[in-house]
Short mmCIF file of C-alpha atoms in Angstrom, two decimals:
data_model
loop_
_atom_site.label_atom_id
_atom_site.label_comp_id
_atom_site.label_asym_id
_atom_site.label_seq_id
_atom_site.Cartn_x
_atom_site.Cartn_y
_atom_site.Cartn_z
CA MET A 23 25.62 21.55 10.61
CA ALA A 24 23.07 19.40 8.85
CA ARG A 25 19.42 19.65 9.71
CA MET A 26 16.80 18.13 7.47
CA PRO A 27 14.25 20.55 5.99
CA GLY A 28 10.73 19.48 6.89
CA ALA A 29 11.76 17.64 10.04
CA GLU A 30 10.76 19.14 13.37
CA TRP A 31 14.00 20.28 15.02
CA ARG A 32 13.93 19.32 18.72
CA PRO A 33 17.62 19.10 19.74
CA ILE A 34 18.73 17.22 22.83
CA SER A 35 21.60 18.51 24.95
CA VAL A 36 22.86 15.09 26.14
CA ASN A 37 23.44 11.56 24.85
CA HIS A 38 25.31 12.33 21.64
CA THR A 39 28.86 13.12 20.49
CA ASN A 40 29.45 16.57 19.06
CA ASN A 41 31.08 16.48 15.60
CA GLY A 42 31.38 12.72 15.98
CA GLN A 43 29.92 11.55 12.68
CA ALA A 44 32.90 10.17 10.75
CA GLU A 45 30.93 9.27 7.59
CA VAL A 46 27.41 8.52 6.42
CA ARG A 47 27.09 5.07 4.85
CA GLY A 48 23.34 5.06 5.12
CA VAL A 49 20.26 5.19 7.30
CA VAL A 50 19.43 2.60 9.97
CA VAL A 51 15.79 1.83 10.81
CA HIS A 52 14.87 1.14 14.47
CA ILE A 53 11.70 0.49 16.47
CA MET A 54 11.22 2.52 19.65
CA ALA A 55 9.53 -0.16 21.75
CA GLY A 56 7.60 2.78 23.09
CA THR A 57 5.75 5.96 22.22
CA PHE A 58 6.94 8.95 20.25
CA GLU A 59 6.79 11.45 23.11
CA GLY A 60 7.99 8.90 25.65
CA THR A 61 11.09 8.30 23.56
CA ASP A 62 11.62 12.04 23.24
CA SER A 63 11.62 12.33 27.03
CA TRP A 64 13.96 9.33 27.43
CA PHE A 65 16.55 10.78 25.05
CA ARG A 66 16.66 13.92 27.23
CA ASN A 67 17.52 11.85 30.29
CA ARG A 68 21.29 11.58 30.75
CA ALA A 69 20.83 8.12 32.28
CA ALA A 70 19.42 6.81 28.99
CA LYS A 71 22.76 6.99 27.18
CA ALA A 72 20.80 6.64 23.97
CA SER A 73 19.55 8.86 21.15
CA SER A 74 18.72 8.90 17.45
CA HIS A 75 19.14 11.43 14.69
CA PHE A 76 15.48 11.13 13.65
CA GLY A 77 12.20 9.71 14.88
CA THR A 78 8.72 9.15 13.46
CA SER A 79 5.32 8.86 15.07
CA LYS A 80 2.66 6.47 13.82
CA THR A 81 0.89 9.46 12.31
CA GLY A 82 3.99 10.40 10.31
CA ARG A 83 5.42 13.24 12.41
CA LEU A 84 9.12 13.48 11.67
CA ARG A 85 11.43 14.86 14.36
CA GLN A 86 15.19 15.45 14.34
CA TRP A 87 16.95 15.24 17.70
CA VAL A 88 20.62 15.19 16.68
CA ASP A 89 22.39 17.17 13.97
CA THR A 90 23.82 14.76 11.41
CA ALA A 91 27.28 16.27 11.90
CA ASP A 92 27.03 14.82 15.41
CA ARG A 93 27.05 11.15 16.40
CA ALA A 94 23.79 9.82 17.82
CA TRP A 95 23.94 6.89 20.22
CA ALA A 96 21.62 4.45 18.48
CA GLN A 97 23.50 1.39 17.25
CA ALA A 98 26.76 1.05 19.23
CA GLY A 99 29.55 0.20 16.78
CA GLY A 100 27.50 1.53 13.88
CA ASN A 101 27.13 5.03 15.32
CA PRO A 102 30.17 6.68 13.64
CA SER A 103 29.06 5.67 10.13
CA TRP A 104 25.27 5.55 10.07
CA LEU A 105 22.33 7.87 10.62
CA SER A 106 19.43 6.53 12.65
CA VAL A 107 15.63 6.68 12.57
CA GLU A 108 13.61 5.51 15.57
CA ASN A 109 10.00 4.61 14.77
CA GLU A 110 7.14 4.65 17.23
CA GLY A 111 5.82 1.16 17.94
CA LYS A 112 6.79 -2.15 19.44
CA GLY A 113 8.35 -5.41 18.29
CA GLY A 114 6.20 -7.24 15.79
CA ASP A 115 4.64 -4.06 14.41
CA THR A 116 4.77 -2.90 10.83
CA LEU A 117 5.38 0.73 9.98
CA THR A 118 2.27 2.71 9.16
CA ASP A 119 1.89 4.19 5.70
CA ALA A 120 2.71 7.61 7.16
CA GLN A 121 5.87 6.21 8.77
CA LEU A 122 6.93 4.66 5.47
CA ASP A 123 6.59 8.10 3.90
CA ALA A 124 8.62 9.75 6.67
CA ASN A 125 11.43 7.18 6.45
CA ALA A 126 11.50 7.61 2.67
CA ARG A 127 11.90 11.36 3.12
CA VAL A 128 14.90 10.81 5.42
CA LEU A 129 16.49 8.38 2.96
CA ALA A 130 15.88 10.70 0.00
CA TRP A 131 17.44 13.59 1.94
CA ALA A 132 20.44 11.45 2.92
CA HIS A 133 20.82 10.53 -0.74
CA ASP A 134 20.87 14.19 -1.79
CA LYS A 135 23.03 15.33 1.13
CA TYR A 136 25.54 12.48 1.49
CA GLY A 137 25.16 10.38 -1.66
CA VAL A 138 23.60 7.46 0.21
CA PRO A 139 22.54 4.94 -2.46
CA LEU A 140 18.84 4.20 -2.73
CA GLN A 141 19.05 0.51 -1.97
CA VAL A 142 18.51 -1.91 0.90
CA THR A 143 21.59 -3.32 2.58
CA HIS A 144 21.80 -6.20 5.04
CA SER A 145 25.43 -5.65 6.05
CA PRO A 146 27.30 -3.04 8.11
CA SER A 147 29.87 -2.99 5.32
CA GLY A 148 27.21 -2.05 2.78
CA LYS A 149 25.58 1.25 2.00
CA GLY A 150 21.98 2.36 1.76
CA LEU A 151 18.98 1.63 3.96
CA GLY A 152 19.77 -0.79 6.76
CA TYR A 153 18.31 -1.93 10.07
CA HIS A 154 19.57 -2.30 13.63
CA ALA A 155 19.68 -6.12 13.76
CA MET A 156 22.04 -6.36 10.79
CA GLY A 157 24.94 -5.14 12.96
CA GLY A 158 24.80 -8.16 15.27
CA SER A 159 26.76 -8.08 18.52
CA ALA A 160 28.94 -5.17 17.34
CA TRP A 161 25.80 -3.06 17.18
CA GLY A 162 24.53 -4.14 20.58
CA GLY A 163 23.02 -7.51 19.68
CA HIS A 164 19.53 -6.14 19.09
CA THR A 165 18.45 -8.99 16.80
CA SER A 166 14.74 -8.16 17.07
CA CYS A 167 15.07 -4.48 16.15
CA PRO A 168 13.12 -3.40 14.20
CA GLY A 169 11.61 -6.85 13.55
CA SER A 170 11.18 -9.00 10.44
CA ARG A 171 7.91 -7.36 9.43
CA ILE A 172 9.54 -3.94 9.20
CA VAL A 173 12.64 -5.33 7.47
CA ALA A 174 10.25 -6.64 4.83
CA GLN A 175 9.05 -3.04 4.29
CA LEU A 176 12.49 -1.59 3.53
CA ASP A 177 12.11 -2.14 -0.21
CA GLU A 178 8.95 -0.03 -0.13
CA ILE A 179 10.79 2.77 1.68
CA VAL A 180 13.46 2.70 -1.04
CA ARG A 181 10.79 2.75 -3.76
CA ARG A 182 9.18 5.83 -2.24
CA ALA A 183 12.53 7.55 -1.78
CA LYS A 184 13.32 6.98 -5.46
CA ALA A 185 10.01 8.57 -6.39
CA ILE A 186 10.82 11.59 -4.24
CA VAL A 187 14.16 12.20 -5.96
CA GLY A 188 12.79 11.35 -9.39
CA ASP A 189 14.69 8.09 -9.94
CA ALA A 190 11.53 6.00 -10.39
CA PRO A 191 8.19 6.37 -12.15
CA ALA A 192 5.80 8.27 -9.92
CA GLU A 193 2.69 6.89 -11.57
CA THR A 194 1.63 3.24 -11.63
CA GLY A 195 -1.81 3.58 -13.23
CA THR A 196 -3.79 3.49 -10.00
CA THR A 197 -1.42 5.41 -7.69
CA TYR A 198 0.91 8.39 -7.82
CA THR A 199 3.87 8.97 -5.50
CA VAL A 200 4.18 12.63 -4.57
CA ARG A 201 7.42 14.34 -5.59
CA SER A 202 8.98 17.52 -4.31
CA GLY A 203 7.10 20.52 -5.71
CA ASP A 204 3.92 18.60 -6.51
CA THR A 205 0.48 19.95 -5.66
CA LEU A 206 -2.87 18.23 -5.94
CA SER A 207 -3.61 20.46 -8.91
CA SER A 208 -0.38 19.58 -10.75
CA ILE A 209 -0.82 15.87 -10.01
CA GLY A 210 -4.39 16.02 -11.25
CA ALA A 211 -3.18 17.55 -14.52
CA LYS A 212 -0.59 14.76 -14.91
CA VAL A 213 -2.97 11.87 -14.29
CA GLY A 214 -6.08 13.39 -15.83
CA VAL A 215 -8.12 13.49 -12.62
CA PRO A 216 -9.65 16.65 -11.11
CA TRP A 217 -7.74 17.63 -7.99
CA GLN A 218 -10.98 17.68 -6.00
CA LYS A 219 -11.51 13.99 -6.85
CA LEU A 220 -7.92 13.20 -5.79
CA ALA A 221 -8.59 14.89 -2.47
CA THR A 222 -11.80 12.89 -1.97
CA LEU A 223 -10.20 9.57 -2.97
CA ASN A 224 -7.37 10.11 -0.49
CA LYS A 225 -9.44 11.74 2.28
CA ILE A 226 -7.35 14.92 2.09
CA THR A 227 -9.07 17.99 3.49
CA ALA A 228 -8.21 21.69 3.62
CA PRO A 229 -5.51 22.98 3.54
CA TYR A 230 -4.85 19.98 1.22
CA THR A 231 -1.31 19.30 2.39
CA ILE A 232 0.65 16.51 0.69
CA ARG A 233 4.19 15.26 1.33
CA PRO A 234 6.94 13.98 -0.96
CA GLY A 235 6.85 10.19 -0.90
CA GLN A 236 3.15 10.05 -0.09
CA VAL A 237 1.31 7.54 -2.30
CA LEU A 238 -2.01 8.83 -3.62
CA LYS A 239 -4.79 6.82 -5.17
CA THR A 240 -5.66 8.11 -8.62
CA LYS A 241 -8.52 5.70 -9.30
CA ALA A 242 -11.18 4.25 -7.09
CA ALA A 243 -10.94 0.51 -6.56
CA PRO A 244 -13.20 -1.27 -9.04
CA ALA A 245 -16.41 -2.59 -7.60
CA PRO A 246 -16.21 -6.35 -7.11
CA LYS A 247 -18.09 -8.34 -9.69
CA PRO A 248 -21.20 -9.92 -8.25
CA LYS A 249 -21.00 -13.67 -7.90
CA PRO A 250 -23.22 -15.59 -10.32
CA PRO A 251 -26.19 -17.22 -8.65
CA ALA A 252 -25.63 -20.86 -7.75
CA TYR A 253 -27.02 -23.41 -10.19
CA PRO A 254 -30.38 -24.43 -8.70
CA GLY A 255 -30.54 -27.93 -10.20
CA ARG A 256 -31.92 -29.56 -13.33
CA ASP A 257 -35.30 -30.14 -11.70
CA LYS A 258 -36.10 -26.42 -11.76
CA PHE A 259 -36.42 -26.34 -15.56
CA GLY A 260 -38.79 -28.03 -18.01
CA PRO A 261 -42.47 -28.25 -18.91
CA GLY A 262 -44.77 -27.25 -16.06
CA LYS A 263 -41.99 -25.61 -13.98
CA ARG A 264 -42.69 -22.21 -12.51
CA ASN A 265 -40.15 -20.47 -10.25
CA LYS A 266 -37.75 -17.56 -9.97
CA TYR A 267 -34.92 -19.56 -11.57
CA VAL A 268 -36.79 -19.75 -14.88
CA THR A 269 -37.02 -15.95 -14.78
CA GLN A 270 -33.30 -15.64 -13.97
CA LEU A 271 -32.50 -17.97 -16.88
CA GLY A 272 -34.59 -15.95 -19.32
CA GLU A 273 -33.12 -12.64 -18.20
CA ALA A 274 -29.58 -14.00 -18.60
CA LEU A 275 -30.44 -15.24 -22.12
CA VAL A 276 -31.80 -11.82 -23.06
CA ALA A 277 -28.65 -10.17 -21.70
CA LYS A 278 -26.56 -12.49 -23.89
CA GLY A 279 -28.52 -11.52 -27.00
CA TYR A 280 -31.12 -14.27 -27.21
CA GLY A 281 -34.20 -12.13 -26.53
CA ARG A 282 -35.55 -12.75 -30.04
CA PHE A 283 -37.07 -16.01 -28.87
CA TYR A 284 -39.41 -14.22 -26.45
CA ASP A 285 -42.58 -12.51 -27.61
CA VAL A 286 -43.38 -11.67 -23.98
CA GLY A 287 -41.30 -12.07 -20.91
CA PRO A 288 -39.18 -13.76 -19.89
CA GLY A 289 -41.17 -14.90 -16.89
CA PRO A 290 -41.34 -17.57 -14.19
CA SER A 291 -43.22 -20.19 -16.24
CA TRP A 292 -41.12 -22.50 -18.44
CA SER A 293 -42.01 -22.20 -22.13
CA ASP A 294 -40.82 -23.24 -25.57
CA ALA A 295 -39.21 -19.82 -25.83
CA ASP A 296 -36.94 -20.70 -22.89
CA ARG A 297 -35.96 -24.04 -24.39
CA ASN A 298 -35.35 -22.63 -27.87
CA ALA A 299 -33.24 -19.79 -26.50
CA VAL A 300 -31.18 -22.17 -24.33
CA CYS A 301 -30.69 -24.53 -27.29
CA ALA A 302 -29.48 -21.67 -29.51
CA TYR A 303 -27.08 -20.48 -26.81
CA GLN A 304 -25.70 -23.99 -26.28
CA ARG A 305 -25.09 -24.46 -29.99
CA ALA A 306 -23.30 -21.11 -30.07
CA GLN A 307 -20.87 -22.61 -27.56
CA GLY A 308 -20.07 -25.35 -30.06
CA TRP A 309 -22.06 -28.02 -28.26
CA THR A 310 -24.16 -30.63 -30.01
CA GLY A 311 -26.38 -33.59 -29.18
CA ALA A 312 -27.31 -33.99 -25.52
CA ASP A 313 -25.13 -31.00 -24.67
CA ALA A 314 -27.46 -28.75 -26.69
CA ASP A 315 -30.84 -30.14 -25.61
CA GLY A 316 -32.29 -26.78 -24.54
CA TYR A 317 -32.15 -27.50 -20.81
CA PRO A 318 -29.57 -25.62 -18.76
CA GLY A 319 -26.95 -27.68 -16.94
CA PRO A 320 -24.34 -26.27 -14.53
CA GLU A 321 -21.95 -25.17 -17.30
CA THR A 322 -24.68 -23.48 -19.35
CA TRP A 323 -25.83 -21.68 -16.21
CA ARG A 324 -22.30 -20.59 -15.31
CA ARG A 325 -21.53 -19.21 -18.74
CA LEU A 326 -24.85 -17.38 -18.98
CA HIS A 327 -24.10 -15.61 -15.71
CA SER A 328 -20.40 -14.87 -16.28
#
């Protein structure tokens, strides 16, 4: 008997072959084209003539229906050699982050239990993580199962499975992939972040449960840099000009280290201090002549605000 620890064991009494699993080449990903509980009910109906070893809900619940010593009826000609995972959703969906975690847990377990290589395969003669459509007509001709968007996620499932078994770096600098035995406290010690902050970043609440394969943020996303104000035009600067753009110019010059030209201010009225400060800044850029005339053009404005 082979039942996966951590998976909810909900055996079905029909629609599988006892002791029928000849080998385990890998794990095949499917899409349910339905709901999690609806699929559970269907597998218990003898008329369905279908089943799967495992299934996931969009929220990441992982259920095992068929012992892996037994043959599930999921992919026709592939049944004797492959384990199966049905995923809640419909054609065209992508797997949720929680479903990616659950599939990675199944693959990591199959790796430990049966030596399934942690790699994507696109052929029934290969080994690793496959998908229903790769079997073609021999596997029932389900060319849209689980769909191209989910096939594109298989590499991510493999990456997470490797992190679970310790074959890949768990930390990337901004994320950490949970490994077996990890706690928020131990992860916090590894990445130098208080566990309470990890919980807040990842919206984890009491009892602070985490799962192997789960990807945690370890740093908040940096705040986007504010866009520099648009250049208002040459006519806003010069003798007699008074407006908010003159103030913005002076404040940018002070921020760049040219405040020595101002006895008071800067302010909204154009002054010699503004022109002298702009001229000094332009010369510091290596400009000469008309390019360092003390009046800000678009490039001077852009650099001052970058």
